[in-house]
Coordinates of N, CA and C and ligand atoms in Angstrom, one line a residue:
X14 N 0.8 -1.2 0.0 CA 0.0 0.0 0.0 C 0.9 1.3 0.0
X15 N 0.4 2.1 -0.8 CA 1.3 3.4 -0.6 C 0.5 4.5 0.0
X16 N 1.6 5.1 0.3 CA 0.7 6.8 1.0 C 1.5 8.1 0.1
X17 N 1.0 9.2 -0.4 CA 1.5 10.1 -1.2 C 2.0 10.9 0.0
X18 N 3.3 11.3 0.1 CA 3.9 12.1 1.1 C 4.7 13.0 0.3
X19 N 5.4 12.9 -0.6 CA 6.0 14.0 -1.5 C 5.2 14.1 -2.8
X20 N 4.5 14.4 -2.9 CA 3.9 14.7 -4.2 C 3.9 15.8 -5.2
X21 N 4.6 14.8 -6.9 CA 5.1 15.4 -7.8 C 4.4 15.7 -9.1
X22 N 4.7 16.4 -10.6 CA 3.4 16.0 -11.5 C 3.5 14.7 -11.9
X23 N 4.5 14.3 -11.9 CA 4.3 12.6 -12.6 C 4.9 11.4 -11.5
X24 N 5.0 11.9 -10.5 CA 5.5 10.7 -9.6 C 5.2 11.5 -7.9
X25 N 4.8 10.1 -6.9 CA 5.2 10.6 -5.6 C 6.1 9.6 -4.8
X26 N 6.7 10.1 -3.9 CA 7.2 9.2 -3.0 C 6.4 8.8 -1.9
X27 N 6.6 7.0 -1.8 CA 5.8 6.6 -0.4 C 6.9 6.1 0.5
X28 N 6.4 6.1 2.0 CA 7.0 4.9 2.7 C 6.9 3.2 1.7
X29 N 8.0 2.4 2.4 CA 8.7 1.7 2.0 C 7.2 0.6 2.0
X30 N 6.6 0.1 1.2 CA 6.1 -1.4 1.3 C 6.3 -2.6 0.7
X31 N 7.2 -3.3 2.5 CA 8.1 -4.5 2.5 C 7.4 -5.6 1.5
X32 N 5.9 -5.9 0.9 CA 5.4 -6.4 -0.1 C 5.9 -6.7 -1.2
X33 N 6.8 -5.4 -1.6 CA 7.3 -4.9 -2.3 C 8.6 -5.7 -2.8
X34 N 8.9 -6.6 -1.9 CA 10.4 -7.5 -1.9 C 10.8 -8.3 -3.4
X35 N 9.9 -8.7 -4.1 CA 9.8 -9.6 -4.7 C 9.9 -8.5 -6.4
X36 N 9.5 -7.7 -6.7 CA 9.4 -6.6 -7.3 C 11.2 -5.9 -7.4
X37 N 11.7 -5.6 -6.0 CA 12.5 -5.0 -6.0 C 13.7 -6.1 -6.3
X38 N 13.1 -7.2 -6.1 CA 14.8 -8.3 -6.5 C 14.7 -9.0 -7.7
X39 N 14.2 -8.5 -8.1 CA 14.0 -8.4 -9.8 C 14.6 -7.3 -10.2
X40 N 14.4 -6.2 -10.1 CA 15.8 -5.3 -10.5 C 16.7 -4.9 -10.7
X41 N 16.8 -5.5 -9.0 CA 18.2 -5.8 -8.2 C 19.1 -6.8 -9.2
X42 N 18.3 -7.7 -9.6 CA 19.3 -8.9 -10.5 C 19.0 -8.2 -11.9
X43 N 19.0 -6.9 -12.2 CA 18.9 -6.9 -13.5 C 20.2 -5.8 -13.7
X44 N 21.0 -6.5 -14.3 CA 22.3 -6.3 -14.5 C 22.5 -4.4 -15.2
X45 N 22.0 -4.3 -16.1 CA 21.8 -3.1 -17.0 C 21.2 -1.9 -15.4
X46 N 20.7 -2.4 -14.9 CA 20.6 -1.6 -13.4 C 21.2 -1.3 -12.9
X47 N 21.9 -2.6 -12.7 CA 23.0 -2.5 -11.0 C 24.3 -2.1 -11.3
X48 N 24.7 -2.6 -12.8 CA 26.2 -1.9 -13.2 C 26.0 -0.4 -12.5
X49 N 25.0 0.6 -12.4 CA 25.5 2.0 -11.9 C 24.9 2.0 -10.3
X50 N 25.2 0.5 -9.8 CA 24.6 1.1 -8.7 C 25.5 -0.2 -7.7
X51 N 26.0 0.1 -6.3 CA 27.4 -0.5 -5.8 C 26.8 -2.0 -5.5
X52 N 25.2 -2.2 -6.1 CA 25.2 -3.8 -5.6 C 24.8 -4.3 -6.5
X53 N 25.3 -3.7 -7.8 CA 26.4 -5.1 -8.8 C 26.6 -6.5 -9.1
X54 N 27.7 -6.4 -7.6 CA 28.0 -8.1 -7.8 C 27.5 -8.0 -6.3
X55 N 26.7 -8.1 -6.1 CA 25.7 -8.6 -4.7 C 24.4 -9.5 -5.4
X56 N 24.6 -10.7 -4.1 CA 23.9 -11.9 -4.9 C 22.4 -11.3 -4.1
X57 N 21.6 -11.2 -4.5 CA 20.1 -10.6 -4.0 C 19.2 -11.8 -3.8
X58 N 18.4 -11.8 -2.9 CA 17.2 -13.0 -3.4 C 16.2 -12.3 -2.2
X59 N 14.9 -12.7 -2.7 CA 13.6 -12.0 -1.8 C 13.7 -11.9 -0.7
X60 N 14.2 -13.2 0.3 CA 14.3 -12.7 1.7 C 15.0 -11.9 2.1
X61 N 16.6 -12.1 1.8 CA 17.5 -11.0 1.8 C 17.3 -9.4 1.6
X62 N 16.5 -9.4 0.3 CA 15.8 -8.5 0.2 C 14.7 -8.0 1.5
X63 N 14.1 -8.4 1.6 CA 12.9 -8.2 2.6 C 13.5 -7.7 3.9
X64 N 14.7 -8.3 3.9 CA 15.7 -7.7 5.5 C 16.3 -6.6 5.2
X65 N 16.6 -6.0 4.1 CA 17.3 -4.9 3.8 C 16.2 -4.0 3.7
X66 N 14.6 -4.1 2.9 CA 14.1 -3.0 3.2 C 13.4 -2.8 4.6
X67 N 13.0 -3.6 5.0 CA 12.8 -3.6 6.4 C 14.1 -2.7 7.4
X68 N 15.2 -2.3 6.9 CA 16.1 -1.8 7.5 C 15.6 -0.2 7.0
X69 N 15.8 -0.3 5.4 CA 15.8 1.2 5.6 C 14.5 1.6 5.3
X70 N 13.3 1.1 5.5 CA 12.2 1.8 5.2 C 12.1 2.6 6.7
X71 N 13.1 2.1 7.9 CA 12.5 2.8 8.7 C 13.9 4.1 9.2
X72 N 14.1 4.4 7.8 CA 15.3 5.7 7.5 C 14.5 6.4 6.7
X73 N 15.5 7.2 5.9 CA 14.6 7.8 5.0 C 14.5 7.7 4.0
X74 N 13.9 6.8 3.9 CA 14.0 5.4 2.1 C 12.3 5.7 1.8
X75 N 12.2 5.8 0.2 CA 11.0 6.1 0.1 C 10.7 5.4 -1.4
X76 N 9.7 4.6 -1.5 CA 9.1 4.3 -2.8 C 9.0 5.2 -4.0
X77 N 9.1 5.0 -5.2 CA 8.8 6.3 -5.9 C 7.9 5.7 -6.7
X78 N 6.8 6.4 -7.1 CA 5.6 5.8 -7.2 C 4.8 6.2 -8.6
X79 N 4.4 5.6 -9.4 CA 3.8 6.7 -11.1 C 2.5 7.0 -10.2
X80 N 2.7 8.4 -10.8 CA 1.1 9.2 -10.0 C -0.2 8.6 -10.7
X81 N -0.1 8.5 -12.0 CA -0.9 8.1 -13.0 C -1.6 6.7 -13.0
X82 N -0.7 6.1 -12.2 CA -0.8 4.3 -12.6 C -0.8 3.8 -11.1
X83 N -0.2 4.5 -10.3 CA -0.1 3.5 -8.9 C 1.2 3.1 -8.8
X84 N 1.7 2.5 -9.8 CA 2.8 1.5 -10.2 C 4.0 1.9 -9.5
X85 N 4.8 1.0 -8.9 CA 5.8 1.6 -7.8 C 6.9 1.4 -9.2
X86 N 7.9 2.6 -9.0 CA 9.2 2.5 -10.3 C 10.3 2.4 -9.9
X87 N 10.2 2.3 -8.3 CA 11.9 2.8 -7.8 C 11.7 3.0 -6.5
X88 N 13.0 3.7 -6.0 CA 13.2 4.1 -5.0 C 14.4 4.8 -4.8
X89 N 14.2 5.8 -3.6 CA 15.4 6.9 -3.3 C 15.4 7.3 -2.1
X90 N 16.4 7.1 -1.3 CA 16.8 7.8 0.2 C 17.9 8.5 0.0
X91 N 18.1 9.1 1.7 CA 19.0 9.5 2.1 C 20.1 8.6 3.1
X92 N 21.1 8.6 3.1 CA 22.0 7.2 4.2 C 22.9 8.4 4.8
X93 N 22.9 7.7 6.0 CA 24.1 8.3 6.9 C 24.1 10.0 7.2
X94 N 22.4 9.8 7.6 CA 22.0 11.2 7.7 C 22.8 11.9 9.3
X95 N 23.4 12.6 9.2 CA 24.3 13.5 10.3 C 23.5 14.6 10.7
X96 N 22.2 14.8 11.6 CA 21.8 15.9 12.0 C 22.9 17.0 12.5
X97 N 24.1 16.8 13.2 CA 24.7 17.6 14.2 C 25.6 18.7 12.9
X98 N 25.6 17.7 11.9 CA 26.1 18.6 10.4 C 25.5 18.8 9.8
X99 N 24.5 18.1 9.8 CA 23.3 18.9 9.1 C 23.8 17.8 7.2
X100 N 24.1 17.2 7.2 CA 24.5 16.5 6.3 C 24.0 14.9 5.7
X101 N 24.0 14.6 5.0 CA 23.5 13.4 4.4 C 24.1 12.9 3.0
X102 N 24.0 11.3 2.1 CA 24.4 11.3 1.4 C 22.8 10.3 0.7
X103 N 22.8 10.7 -0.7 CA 21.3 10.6 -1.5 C 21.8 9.8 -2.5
X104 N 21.0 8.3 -2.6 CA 20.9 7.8 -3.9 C 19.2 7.6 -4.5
X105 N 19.4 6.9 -5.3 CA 18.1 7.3 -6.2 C 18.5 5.7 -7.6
X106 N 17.1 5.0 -7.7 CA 17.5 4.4 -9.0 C 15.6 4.1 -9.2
X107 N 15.6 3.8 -10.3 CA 14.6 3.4 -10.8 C 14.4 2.3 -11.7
X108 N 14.0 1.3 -11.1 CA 14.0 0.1 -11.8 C 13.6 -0.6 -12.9
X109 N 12.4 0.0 -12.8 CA 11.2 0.1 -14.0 C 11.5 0.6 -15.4
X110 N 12.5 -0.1 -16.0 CA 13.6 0.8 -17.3 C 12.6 1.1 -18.2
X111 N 11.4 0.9 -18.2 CA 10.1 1.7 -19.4 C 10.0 3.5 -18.8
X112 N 10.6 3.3 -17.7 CA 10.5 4.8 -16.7 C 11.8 5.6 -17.1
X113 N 12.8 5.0 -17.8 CA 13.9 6.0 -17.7 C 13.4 7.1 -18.6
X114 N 14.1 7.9 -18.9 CA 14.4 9.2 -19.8 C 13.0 9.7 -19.9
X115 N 12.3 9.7 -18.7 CA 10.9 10.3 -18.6 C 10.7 11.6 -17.5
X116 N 11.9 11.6 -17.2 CA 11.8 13.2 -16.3 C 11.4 12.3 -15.1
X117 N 11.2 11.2 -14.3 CA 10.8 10.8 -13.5 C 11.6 10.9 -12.5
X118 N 13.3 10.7 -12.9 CA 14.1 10.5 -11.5 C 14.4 12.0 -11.2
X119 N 14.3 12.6 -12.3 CA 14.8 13.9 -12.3 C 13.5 14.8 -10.7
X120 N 12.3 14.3 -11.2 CA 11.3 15.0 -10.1 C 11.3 14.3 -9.0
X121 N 11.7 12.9 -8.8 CA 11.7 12.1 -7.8 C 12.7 13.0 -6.8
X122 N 13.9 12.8 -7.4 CA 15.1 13.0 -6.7 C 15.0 14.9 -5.9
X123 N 14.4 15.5 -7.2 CA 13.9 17.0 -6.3 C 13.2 16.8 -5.6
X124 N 12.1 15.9 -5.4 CA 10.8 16.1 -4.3 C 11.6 15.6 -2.9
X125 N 12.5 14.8 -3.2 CA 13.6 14.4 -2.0 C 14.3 15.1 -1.3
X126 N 14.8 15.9 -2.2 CA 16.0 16.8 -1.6 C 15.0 17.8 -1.1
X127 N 13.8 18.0 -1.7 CA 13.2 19.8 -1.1 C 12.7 19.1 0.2
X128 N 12.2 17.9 0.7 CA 11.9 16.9 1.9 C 13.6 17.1 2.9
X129 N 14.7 16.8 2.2 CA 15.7 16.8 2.9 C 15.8 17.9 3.8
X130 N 15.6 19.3 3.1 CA 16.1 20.8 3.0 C 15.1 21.1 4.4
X131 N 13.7 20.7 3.9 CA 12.7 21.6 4.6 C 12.4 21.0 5.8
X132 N 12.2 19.2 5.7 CA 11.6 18.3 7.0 C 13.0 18.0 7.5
X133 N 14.1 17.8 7.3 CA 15.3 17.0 7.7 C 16.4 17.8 8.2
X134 N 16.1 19.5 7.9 CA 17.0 20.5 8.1 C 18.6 20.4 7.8
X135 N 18.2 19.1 6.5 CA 20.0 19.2 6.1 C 20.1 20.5 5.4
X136 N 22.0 20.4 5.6 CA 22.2 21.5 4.8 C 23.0 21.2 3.3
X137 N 24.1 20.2 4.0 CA 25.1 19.2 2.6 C 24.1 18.2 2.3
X138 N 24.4 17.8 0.8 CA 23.7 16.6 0.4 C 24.7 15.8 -1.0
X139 N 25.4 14.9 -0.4 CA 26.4 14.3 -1.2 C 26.1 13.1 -2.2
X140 N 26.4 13.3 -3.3 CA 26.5 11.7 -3.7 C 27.6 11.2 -4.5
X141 N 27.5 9.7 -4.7 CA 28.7 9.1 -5.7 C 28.0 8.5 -6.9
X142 N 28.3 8.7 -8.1 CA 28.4 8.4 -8.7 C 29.7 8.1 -9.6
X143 N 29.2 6.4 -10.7 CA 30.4 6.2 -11.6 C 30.4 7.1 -13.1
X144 N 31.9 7.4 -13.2 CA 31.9 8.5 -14.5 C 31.2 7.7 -16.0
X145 N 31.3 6.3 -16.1 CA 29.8 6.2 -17.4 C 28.5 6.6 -17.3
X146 N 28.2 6.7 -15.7 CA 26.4 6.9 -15.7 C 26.6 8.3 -16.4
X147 N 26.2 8.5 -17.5 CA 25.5 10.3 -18.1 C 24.4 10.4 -17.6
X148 N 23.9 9.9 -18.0 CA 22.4 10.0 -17.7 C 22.2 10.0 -16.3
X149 N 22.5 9.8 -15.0 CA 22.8 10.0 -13.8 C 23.4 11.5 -13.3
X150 N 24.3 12.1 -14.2 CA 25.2 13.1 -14.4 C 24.6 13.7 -14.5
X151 N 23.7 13.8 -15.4 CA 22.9 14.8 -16.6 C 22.0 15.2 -15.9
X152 N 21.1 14.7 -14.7 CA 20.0 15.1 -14.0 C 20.2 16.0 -12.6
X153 N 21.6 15.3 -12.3 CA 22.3 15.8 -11.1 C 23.1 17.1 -11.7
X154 N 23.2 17.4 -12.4 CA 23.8 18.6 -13.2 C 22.5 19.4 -12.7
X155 N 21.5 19.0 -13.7 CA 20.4 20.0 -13.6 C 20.1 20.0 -12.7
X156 N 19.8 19.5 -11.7 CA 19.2 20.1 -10.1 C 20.0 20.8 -9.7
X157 N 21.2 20.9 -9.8 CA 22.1 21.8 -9.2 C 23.2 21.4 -8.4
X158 N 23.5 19.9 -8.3 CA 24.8 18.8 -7.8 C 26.4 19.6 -8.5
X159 N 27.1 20.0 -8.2 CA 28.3 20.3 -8.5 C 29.1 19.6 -7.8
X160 N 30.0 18.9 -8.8 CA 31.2 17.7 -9.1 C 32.1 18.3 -8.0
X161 N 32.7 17.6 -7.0 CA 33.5 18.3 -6.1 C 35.0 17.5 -6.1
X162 N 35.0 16.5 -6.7 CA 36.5 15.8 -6.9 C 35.6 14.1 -7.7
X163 N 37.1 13.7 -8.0 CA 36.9 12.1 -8.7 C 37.6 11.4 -7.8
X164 N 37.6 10.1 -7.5 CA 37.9 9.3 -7.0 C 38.6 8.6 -8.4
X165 N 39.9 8.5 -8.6 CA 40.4 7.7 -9.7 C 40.4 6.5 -10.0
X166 N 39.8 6.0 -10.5 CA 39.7 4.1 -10.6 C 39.8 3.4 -9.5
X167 N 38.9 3.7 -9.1 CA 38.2 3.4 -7.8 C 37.3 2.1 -7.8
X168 N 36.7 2.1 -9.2 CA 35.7 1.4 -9.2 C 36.3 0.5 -10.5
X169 N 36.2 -0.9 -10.3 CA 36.7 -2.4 -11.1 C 35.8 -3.0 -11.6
X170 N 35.3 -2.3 -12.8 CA 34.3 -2.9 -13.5 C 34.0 -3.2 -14.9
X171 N 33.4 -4.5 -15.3 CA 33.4 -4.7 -16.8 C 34.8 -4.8 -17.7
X172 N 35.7 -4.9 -16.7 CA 37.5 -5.3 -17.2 C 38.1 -4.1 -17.4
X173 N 37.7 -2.7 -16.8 CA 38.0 -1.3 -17.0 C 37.7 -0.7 -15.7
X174 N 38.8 0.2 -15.0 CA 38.9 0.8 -14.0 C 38.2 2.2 -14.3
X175 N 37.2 2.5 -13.5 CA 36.6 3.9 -13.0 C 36.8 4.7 -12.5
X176 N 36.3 5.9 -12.4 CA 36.7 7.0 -11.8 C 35.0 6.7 -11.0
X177 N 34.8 7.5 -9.8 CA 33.7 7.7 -9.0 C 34.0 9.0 -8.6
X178 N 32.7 9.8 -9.1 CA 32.3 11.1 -9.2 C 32.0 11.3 -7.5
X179 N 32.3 12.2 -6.9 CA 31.5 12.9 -6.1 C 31.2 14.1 -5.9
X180 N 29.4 14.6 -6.2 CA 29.1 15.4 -6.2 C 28.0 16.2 -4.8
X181 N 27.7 17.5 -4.9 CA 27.4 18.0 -3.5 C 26.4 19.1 -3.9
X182 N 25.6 19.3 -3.3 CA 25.2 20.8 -3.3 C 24.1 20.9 -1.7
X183 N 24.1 22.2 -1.7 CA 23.9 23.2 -0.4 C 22.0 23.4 -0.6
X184 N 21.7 23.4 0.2 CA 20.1 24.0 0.5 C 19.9 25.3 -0.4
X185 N 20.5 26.1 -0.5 CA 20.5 27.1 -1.2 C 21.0 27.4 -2.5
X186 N 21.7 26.8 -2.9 CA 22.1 26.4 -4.1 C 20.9 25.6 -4.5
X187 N 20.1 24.2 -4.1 CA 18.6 24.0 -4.6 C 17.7 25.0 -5.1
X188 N 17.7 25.5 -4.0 CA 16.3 26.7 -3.7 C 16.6 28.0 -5.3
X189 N 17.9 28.4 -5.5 CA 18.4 28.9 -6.4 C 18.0 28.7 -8.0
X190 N 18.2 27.0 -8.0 CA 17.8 26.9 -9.0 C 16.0 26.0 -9.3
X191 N 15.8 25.7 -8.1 CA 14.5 24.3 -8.2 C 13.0 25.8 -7.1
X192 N 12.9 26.3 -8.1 CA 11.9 27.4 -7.2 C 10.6 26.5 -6.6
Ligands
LIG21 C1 19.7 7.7 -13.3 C2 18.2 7.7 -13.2 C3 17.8 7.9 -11.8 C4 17.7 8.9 -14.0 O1 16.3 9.0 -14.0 P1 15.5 9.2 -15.4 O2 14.1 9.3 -15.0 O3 15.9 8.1 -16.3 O4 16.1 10.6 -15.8 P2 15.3 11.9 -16.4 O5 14.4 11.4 -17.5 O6 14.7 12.6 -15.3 O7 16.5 12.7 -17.0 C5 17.5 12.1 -17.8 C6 18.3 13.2 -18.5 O8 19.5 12.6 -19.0 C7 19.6 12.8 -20.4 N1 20.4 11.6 -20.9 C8 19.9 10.3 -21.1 N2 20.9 9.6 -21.5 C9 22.0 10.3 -21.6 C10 23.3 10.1 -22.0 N3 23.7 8.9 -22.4 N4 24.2 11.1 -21.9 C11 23.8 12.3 -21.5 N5 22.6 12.6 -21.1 C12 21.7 11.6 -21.2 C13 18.2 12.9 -20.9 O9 18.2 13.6 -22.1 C14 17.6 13.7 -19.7 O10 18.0 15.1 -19.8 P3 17.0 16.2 -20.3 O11 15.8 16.2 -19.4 O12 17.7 17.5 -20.2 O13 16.6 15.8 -21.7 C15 17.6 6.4 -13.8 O14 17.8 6.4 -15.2 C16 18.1 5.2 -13.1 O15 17.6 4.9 -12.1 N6 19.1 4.5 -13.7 C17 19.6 3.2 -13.2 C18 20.2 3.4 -11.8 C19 21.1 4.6 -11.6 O16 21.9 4.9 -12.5 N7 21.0 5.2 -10.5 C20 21.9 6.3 -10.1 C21 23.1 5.8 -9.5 S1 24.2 7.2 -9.1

């Protein structure tokens, strides 16, 4: 069951429903997914699954949901949220690959961060990404994420060493550009 708690024009975010297990590890083992995302080579299976959302649905992990359909497409939190810094680090993926290049993660990932900013009182909001995701790049560009250093071949993958991007931006740097 979902509940609309961030609501966007074409998507909302819900709390986590652990039902949901069987859906999500399907994804999880779909390889064209997980290459941009660090559980890859992580062996997944439903229960497993079921124990890891059960962890972070009760963080700030949130379903992302088609407004239109019901249909759950993803999901995106915050990890290793630091109130005393005011700080946190944000991933985001969407499983549902009929969902990509639909502006979906792009309003998901804003309805999160303006949640982060306003309910969570962060102020930093960090993430990693690997230098093939563009399309990862390209959305975190436009919200207003600025590239703060590379991590050089960091990441060992597909028989080719990576660089891992880390990018950041500030509450007001948001607000600047996401009115
Ligand atoms: C990354 C992800 C969240 C983006 O969400 P999305 O809904 O597909 O993205 P959007 O439709 O909002 O925006 C995609 C943008 O990238 C652009 N884009 C797509 N492919 C691209 C490429 N190869 N190079 C450069 N830009 C590209 C699109 O044109 C679009 O920009 P525009 O709106 O200016 O035209 C989603 O594709 C996903 O979950 N991918 C798999 C997991 C993942 O990569 N997670 C992030 C890990 S850091």
């Amino acid at each position: 069951m979902y509940f609309k708690k961030m609501i966007g024009e074409k998507c909302y975010l819900s709390p986590i429903d652990i039902s949901d297990a069987e859906k999500f590890t399907e994804w999880l083992n779909d390889l064209e997914v997980t290459v941009n995302l660090q559980l890859y080579n992580t062996a997944i299976n439903v229960e497993s699954e079921k124990s890891f959302l059960d962890n972070i649905s009760k963080e700030h992990n949130y379903s992302i949901i088609d407004r239109e359909t019901d249909e759950l497409i993803g999901n995106c939190g915050f990890m290793g949220v630091d109130h005393l810094n005011q700080t946190a680090e944000v991933g985001i993926f969407i499983g549902n690959k009929n969902y990509w290049n639909k502006g979906y993660g792009t309003e998901a990932l804003s309805l999160l961060l303006d949640y982060g900013f306003k309910a969570l009182n962060l102020h930093n909001i960090l993430l990693r990404v690997y230098d093939y995701n563009k399309r990862a790049i390209k959305i975190y560009e436009k919200i207003g994420f600025k590239i703060i250093g590379e991590r050089r071949e960091a990441l060992y993958r597909n028989l080719k060493k990576h660089n891992i991007i880390y990018m950041d931006i500030l509450s007001e740097e948001y607000y600047e550009n996401n009115q």
